[in-house]
Amino acid sequence: MFVEEATDILSLAKIDAGSLVPPVAIARDARPFDARSDVHELLFQLLVSVVREREPEIAEILVGRGSLDSLAEELRIPALQASGIWFQLVAIASELQAMRTRRETEQTESPEEVIGSFANVIGEIAAHGYSAEAVQEAMNSLMVGPTMTAHPTEAKRVTVLEIHRRIYRKLTEIGQLRWAPRERETLVCDLRSEIELLWMTGELRLERPTVEREIAWGLHFFREVLFEATPQLYDLVDGALKRHFPNYALTVPSFMRFASWIGGDRDGNPNVTAGTTAYALAENRDVAIRLYLTQVRRLVTLLSVSTNVVDMPSDFGPALAKVLQASGCGDAITGRNVDEPLRQFSSAMLCRLEAMTGEGSGVPYPNTEAFRSDLDSLADVLHLIGGRTMTQRLVRPLQQQLESFGFHTVALDIRQNSTVVNRVLAELFLAMDPQNEPVTPGSPQWSDRIRDAIRKGERITLDPAGLSDEARELIDLFGVIREASAEKSGAIGAFILSMTQSADDILAVYLLGQLCGLATAPDGSGTINLRVVPLFETIADLRAAPAILEQLLGLSIVRRSIRDFGNRQEIMLGYSDSNKDGGFLAANWELSKAQKQLTKLGRKHKVRISFFHGRGGSVSRGGAPTGRAIAAQPAGTVDGSMRVTEQGEVVSSKFANRGTGLHQLEILAASVFAHSVKSPNEAELRDIPEFDEALEALTGMSLAAYASLIGEPGFIDYFNQASPVEELALLKIGSRPARRFGARDIADLRAIPWVFAWSQNRHLLTGWYGIGSAINSFVTVRGDAGRDLLRQMFERSRFFRLIIDEVDKTLYQADMEIGRLYAGLVADSSVGERIFRKIETEYDLTSTMVRSIVGDTDFAARFPAFKRNFDRLRPEMDSIHALQVKLLQEVRDQAANASSSKRPVNALLLSINCISSGLGWTG
């Protein structure tokens, strides 16, 4: 299980293999705690000590004296639990080590040596001779939008995530060198207690989380990490600008704009209702206000400036009187804080914020502008009395938080499927015009009817009680949007229309907004107070996107509405469904082409196009390293603005801890900034016709190979039986069903469980299938010249190199020997063998073709950290896969025999969690 690593650890600690050093003995080892092996060593020793007390036989497996295959049935669950916990502890240790490595780099070299940081990026920009004016212009247009989603890809419970955070923090404490042995002993015992608690808590959810719980889960990361990290990010940018442009007074705007789908995404999720969305908006607001309350209470505590020491500016008196009057308790405040006007001012602000939560008698702040005005007054007076450092450290962060989070924390996006929108609109047309013939979506009459209704400024005049539940629900949703938008607080984000296939699909949303009172003029001559964002997901939709946008930008209602939102049209790109639709290479090339064409169209119509990237955790869902993925976007397509989804386990891996959270925000924002400044002049992003022609040919051949697999007779049975896709529904990891409309074919299956299933059986074909056939065919037709061209592309095209590198890494994680075990689960063995043989042949071919492009470079030399981290867990994962195959067969046999035993099911679900932890993603 862990034979090699366990032996090393035991020898390092001078522990006899048949016993274990007690926690106290571990704690008294006062060596400097800064080597990578030290962290893993300590965590492993503590885990073994916890397990040995409860399940001695499992502890023997941990130290390499047995295997999962030999375990009795009743020991499977604790063994899988121990494996899962170890995988989690390894991930925590790796995160801690990455943080330490960055700090050591800053200490021993400089911040500029931390690759991808703002110091690094701005340093390179300055070195390349970009002017301060160009840098300020790019900074002013910067807008970065991490968008939280609650897609069902977080297999760990929130309680478990909280324990992980405490373990991380305890490790950082232990790593400090100031402790006496007895103090370190206490800290290590605390750490052991957390591992003990992790063992006794259990990973599996007992019930599927409600949307309300998902909302709380998402907001947790803002309370704990993001609210504090965001102004720290701005400080990093400011410091880098000062170092590299010292003669210029460059300013840093508050460019982070967080968004969320949690409580707003109803695409295929009947659990998200208009009431749920209203609840999400209220919770988002409450979190923001309570965070400001905490910050202002700190000001009340700290700002003890006395008029007996410092003379206040004369014009501060009226501002103080005004805020005291609005506080509702001015006399009490002045009586309590005599001669302390800044404490009085802060106390009055506190009363007004408390009034926003229903407490006290103060006048609530009506909007962020009013609160910002008071903060500005406070900053101004501090500056005038010489408290510049206090202004920067105490007030400026709060101003920046207000600019980024407002009174809403996140902008809540609303997402719905075009099928639902069109169905409801068709019902409304029939109800509003019962004497007319029904119009069918997609027909010329449908298009004419929508445009005519918009021109006339039609509104709903009928009683919704006579409509279907679906129609009433959508009308209620637009009512919630209308009420929230009236405040102009930014609480409502965009209306994301998934499966956008025509301009009429988008116009249908505009018309629904008009019908439900979101129009700014009664006669159709105004705008619709809603940002409508098309989501292009399939290969066909990506190819149709430019024509759809061309039609939309030719419509006056659309153009006027876009102008109201800064003359910027956002477009969302779906990585997941396009991959499921056409495979890895085809999806990525079509996404790249669509961005180029859409950006060009925007310039033609003088509208700025910004992209919202629907990325996931796995490579096949766009989960390549953030910096490299953004750097490989087509030149000029980022242009200062980018949104990306942060999904499920990706959210917790990035934002569970403050140091990592700050770094992840910095990598994202710095990459957007770097691309915006440098991409027009970068040779690796330049369009080279010969390269584009080659990619077009490769895509066509890859798509054909992928389609051949999907169309293979018996493929659906193979997918369902050679993976745990059907059993995933038993893992209660999200409120949303795995299928949009309940059908059983692949087209209706969501992309996340599609990737999840292929990951669990280690085929991982969503990240490589079809590329080997494409390269082989290309080289067969073009010969050595074709191979040389592909090698040139690998060296000179950032896009193609990223594709090949990510395929290479995915091939390393895939395992056909393990895959063969899963293929054996297919009821019709001839189908299982035939399809697996096809997959295995393509795997071997892809491996050969990739090596022919990258050359003889050793994989470990190209991706040392990736290889080291995966190799550490590979032997254990192999053993878990073998057990999972047995468990799948047992669970399916049990279902066929109507058995009610929960033990095999729970063991299977734990195995799914373990494999997800080992790979680092679920979907």
mmCIF file of N, CA and C in Angstrom, residues 639-692:
data_model
loop_
_atom_site.group_PDB
_atom_site.id
_atom_site.type_symbol
_atom_site.label_atom_id
_atom_site.label_comp_id
_atom_site.label_asym_id
_atom_site.label_seq_id
_atom_site.Cartn_x
_atom_site.Cartn_y
_atom_site.Cartn_z
ATOM 1 N N ASP A 639 -8.621 41.121 -23.491
ATOM 2 C CA ASP A 639 -8.894 42.563 -23.514
ATOM 3 C C ASP A 639 -9.334 43.104 -22.153
ATOM 4 N N GLY A 640 -8.668 42.651 -21.115
ATOM 5 C CA GLY A 640 -8.913 43.207 -19.789
ATOM 6 C C GLY A 640 -9.998 42.547 -18.978
ATOM 7 N N SER A 641 -10.824 41.730 -19.606
ATOM 8 C CA SER A 641 -11.986 41.198 -18.890
ATOM 9 C C SER A 641 -12.114 39.697 -19.104
ATOM 10 N N MET A 642 -12.306 38.997 -18.019
ATOM 11 C CA MET A 642 -12.549 37.555 -18.130
ATOM 12 C C MET A 642 -13.305 37.069 -16.904
ATOM 13 N N ARG A 643 -14.248 36.195 -17.171
ATOM 14 C CA ARG A 643 -14.903 35.459 -16.087
ATOM 15 C C ARG A 643 -14.614 33.982 -16.252
ATOM 16 N N VAL A 644 -14.477 33.283 -15.138
ATOM 17 C CA VAL A 644 -14.276 31.832 -15.167
ATOM 18 C C VAL A 644 -15.120 31.206 -14.065
ATOM 19 N N THR A 645 -15.642 30.030 -14.332
ATOM 20 C CA THR A 645 -16.352 29.304 -13.283
ATOM 21 C C THR A 645 -15.349 28.616 -12.372
ATOM 22 N N GLU A 646 -15.647 28.619 -11.092
ATOM 23 C CA GLU A 646 -14.884 27.860 -10.098
ATOM 24 C C GLU A 646 -15.857 26.846 -9.526
ATOM 25 N N GLN A 647 -15.619 25.570 -9.824
ATOM 26 C CA GLN A 647 -16.651 24.569 -9.612
ATOM 27 C C GLN A 647 -16.267 23.552 -8.545
ATOM 28 N N GLY A 648 -17.234 23.282 -7.672
ATOM 29 C CA GLY A 648 -17.120 22.175 -6.742
ATOM 30 C C GLY A 648 -15.811 22.089 -5.998
ATOM 31 N N GLU A 649 -15.115 20.961 -6.198
ATOM 32 C CA GLU A 649 -13.872 20.729 -5.464
ATOM 33 C C GLU A 649 -12.793 21.735 -5.831
ATOM 34 N N VAL A 650 -12.915 22.382 -6.996
ATOM 35 C CA VAL A 650 -11.952 23.422 -7.373
ATOM 36 C C VAL A 650 -12.040 24.597 -6.405
ATOM 37 N N VAL A 651 -13.250 24.935 -5.984
ATOM 38 C CA VAL A 651 -13.430 26.041 -5.041
ATOM 39 C C VAL A 651 -12.703 25.746 -3.737
ATOM 40 N N SER A 652 -12.914 24.555 -3.194
ATOM 41 C CA SER A 652 -12.292 24.240 -1.910
ATOM 42 C C SER A 652 -10.784 24.070 -2.035
ATOM 43 N N SER A 653 -10.289 23.545 -3.164
ATOM 44 C CA SER A 653 -8.844 23.383 -3.319
ATOM 45 C C SER A 653 -8.148 24.726 -3.479
ATOM 46 N N LYS A 654 -8.841 25.718 -4.025
ATOM 47 C CA LYS A 654 -8.240 27.031 -4.243
ATOM 48 C C LYS A 654 -8.446 27.988 -3.077
ATOM 49 N N PHE A 655 -9.616 27.929 -2.441
ATOM 50 C CA PHE A 655 -10.002 29.016 -1.544
ATOM 51 C C PHE A 655 -10.298 28.567 -0.120
ATOM 52 N N ALA A 656 -9.853 27.373 0.259
ATOM 53 C CA ALA A 656 -10.116 26.921 1.626
ATOM 54 C C ALA A 656 -9.175 27.593 2.622
ATOM 55 N N ASN A 657 -7.975 27.983 2.160
ATOM 56 C CA ASN A 657 -6.978 28.577 3.042
ATOM 57 C C ASN A 657 -6.521 29.927 2.485
ATOM 58 N N ARG A 658 -6.186 30.843 3.373
ATOM 59 C CA ARG A 658 -5.979 32.231 2.961
ATOM 60 C C ARG A 658 -4.761 32.418 2.068
ATOM 61 N N GLY A 659 -3.646 31.793 2.416
ATOM 62 C CA GLY A 659 -2.453 31.956 1.593
ATOM 63 C C GLY A 659 -2.662 31.429 0.190
ATOM 64 N N THR A 660 -3.243 30.243 0.090
ATOM 65 C CA THR A 660 -3.516 29.660 -1.222
ATOM 66 C C THR A 660 -4.567 30.467 -1.960
ATOM 67 N N GLY A 661 -5.585 30.912 -1.240
ATOM 68 C CA GLY A 661 -6.647 31.689 -1.875
ATOM 69 C C GLY A 661 -6.117 32.968 -2.493
ATOM 70 N N LEU A 662 -5.263 33.679 -1.757
ATOM 71 C CA LEU A 662 -4.663 34.895 -2.292
ATOM 72 C C LEU A 662 -3.823 34.589 -3.517
ATOM 73 N N HIS A 663 -3.040 33.528 -3.459
ATOM 74 C CA HIS A 663 -2.196 33.165 -4.603
ATOM 75 C C HIS A 663 -3.033 32.821 -5.826
ATOM 76 N N GLN A 664 -4.124 32.100 -5.624
ATOM 77 C CA GLN A 664 -4.974 31.708 -6.760
ATOM 78 C C GLN A 664 -5.636 32.934 -7.390
ATOM 79 N N LEU A 665 -6.091 33.872 -6.566
ATOM 80 C CA LEU A 665 -6.642 35.116 -7.110
ATOM 81 C C LEU A 665 -5.580 35.863 -7.899
ATOM 82 N N GLU A 666 -4.357 35.897 -7.356
ATOM 83 C CA GLU A 666 -3.280 36.621 -8.023
ATOM 84 C C GLU A 666 -2.933 35.990 -9.361
ATOM 85 N N ILE A 667 -2.835 34.673 -9.409
ATOM 86 C CA ILE A 667 -2.505 33.984 -10.668
ATOM 87 C C ILE A 667 -3.566 34.286 -11.723
ATOM 88 N N LEU A 668 -4.824 34.221 -11.327
ATOM 89 C CA LEU A 668 -5.917 34.483 -12.265
ATOM 90 C C LEU A 668 -5.859 35.919 -12.776
ATOM 91 N N ALA A 669 -5.818 36.874 -11.857
ATOM 92 C CA ALA A 669 -5.866 38.283 -12.255
ATOM 93 C C ALA A 669 -4.611 38.693 -13.009
ATOM 94 N N ALA A 670 -3.440 38.235 -12.561
ATOM 95 C CA ALA A 670 -2.195 38.598 -13.233
ATOM 96 C C ALA A 670 -2.141 38.005 -14.634
ATOM 97 N N SER A 671 -2.691 36.826 -14.817
ATOM 98 C CA SER A 671 -2.714 36.204 -16.144
ATOM 99 C C SER A 671 -3.617 36.977 -17.094
ATOM 100 N N VAL A 672 -4.769 37.423 -16.590
ATOM 101 C CA VAL A 672 -5.669 38.242 -17.416
ATOM 102 C C VAL A 672 -4.978 39.549 -17.788
ATOM 103 N N PHE A 673 -4.313 40.165 -16.817
ATOM 104 C CA PHE A 673 -3.616 41.425 -17.067
ATOM 105 C C PHE A 673 -2.482 41.237 -18.079
ATOM 106 N N ALA A 674 -1.681 40.191 -17.896
ATOM 107 C CA ALA A 674 -0.551 39.937 -18.797
ATOM 108 C C ALA A 674 -1.030 39.711 -20.222
ATOM 109 N N HIS A 675 -2.070 38.916 -20.389
ATOM 110 C CA HIS A 675 -2.591 38.648 -21.729
ATOM 111 C C HIS A 675 -3.109 39.929 -22.365
ATOM 112 N N SER A 676 -3.777 40.746 -21.587
ATOM 113 C CA SER A 676 -4.356 41.985 -22.112
ATOM 114 C C SER A 676 -3.271 42.928 -22.628
ATOM 115 N N VAL A 677 -2.156 42.991 -21.911
ATOM 116 C CA VAL A 677 -1.074 43.898 -22.293
ATOM 117 C C VAL A 677 -0.223 43.323 -23.428
ATOM 118 N N LYS A 678 0.164 42.052 -23.297
ATOM 119 C CA LYS A 678 1.216 41.512 -24.155
ATOM 120 C C LYS A 678 0.736 40.731 -25.372
ATOM 121 N N SER A 679 -0.478 40.165 -25.318
ATOM 122 C CA SER A 679 -0.862 39.192 -26.351
ATOM 123 C C SER A 679 -0.807 39.720 -27.786
ATOM 124 N N PRO A 680 -1.134 41.012 -28.053
ATOM 125 C CA PRO A 680 -1.069 41.459 -29.455
ATOM 126 C C PRO A 680 0.334 41.377 -30.051
ATOM 127 N N ASN A 681 1.367 41.333 -29.179
ATOM 128 C CA ASN A 681 2.746 41.340 -29.676
ATOM 129 C C ASN A 681 3.483 40.016 -29.465
ATOM 130 N N GLU A 682 2.780 38.991 -29.025
ATOM 131 C CA GLU A 682 3.457 37.731 -28.714
ATOM 132 C C GLU A 682 3.466 36.799 -29.927
ATOM 133 N N ALA A 683 4.655 36.348 -30.290
ATOM 134 C CA ALA A 683 4.815 35.500 -31.474
ATOM 135 C C ALA A 683 4.089 34.166 -31.316
ATOM 136 N N GLU A 684 4.048 33.635 -30.101
ATOM 137 C CA GLU A 684 3.440 32.325 -29.873
ATOM 138 C C GLU A 684 1.922 32.348 -30.007
ATOM 139 N N LEU A 685 1.332 33.548 -30.069
ATOM 140 C CA LEU A 685 -0.121 33.673 -30.248
ATOM 141 C C LEU A 685 -0.482 34.178 -31.635
ATOM 142 N N ARG A 686 0.519 34.382 -32.466
ATOM 143 C CA ARG A 686 0.272 34.928 -33.798
ATOM 144 C C ARG A 686 -0.411 33.882 -34.676
ATOM 145 N N ASP A 687 -1.350 34.317 -35.473
ATOM 146 C CA ASP A 687 -2.018 33.413 -36.414
ATOM 147 C C ASP A 687 -1.073 33.082 -37.560
ATOM 148 N N ILE A 688 -0.772 31.806 -37.701
ATOM 149 C CA ILE A 688 0.074 31.336 -38.805
ATOM 150 C C ILE A 688 -0.790 30.423 -39.661
ATOM 151 N N PRO A 689 -1.119 30.825 -40.882
ATOM 152 C CA PRO A 689 -2.056 30.050 -41.712
ATOM 153 C C PRO A 689 -1.718 28.568 -41.796
ATOM 154 N N GLU A 690 -0.443 28.248 -41.919
ATOM 155 C CA GLU A 690 -0.053 26.843 -42.033
ATOM 156 C C GLU A 690 -0.415 26.073 -40.768
ATOM 157 N N PHE A 691 -0.239 26.707 -39.597
ATOM 158 C CA PHE A 691 -0.590 26.060 -38.336
ATOM 159 C C PHE A 691 -2.108 25.890 -38.240
ATOM 160 N N ASP A 692 -2.843 26.933 -38.616
ATOM 161 C CA ASP A 692 -4.303 26.868 -38.548
ATOM 162 C C ASP A 692 -4.855 25.783 -39.464
#
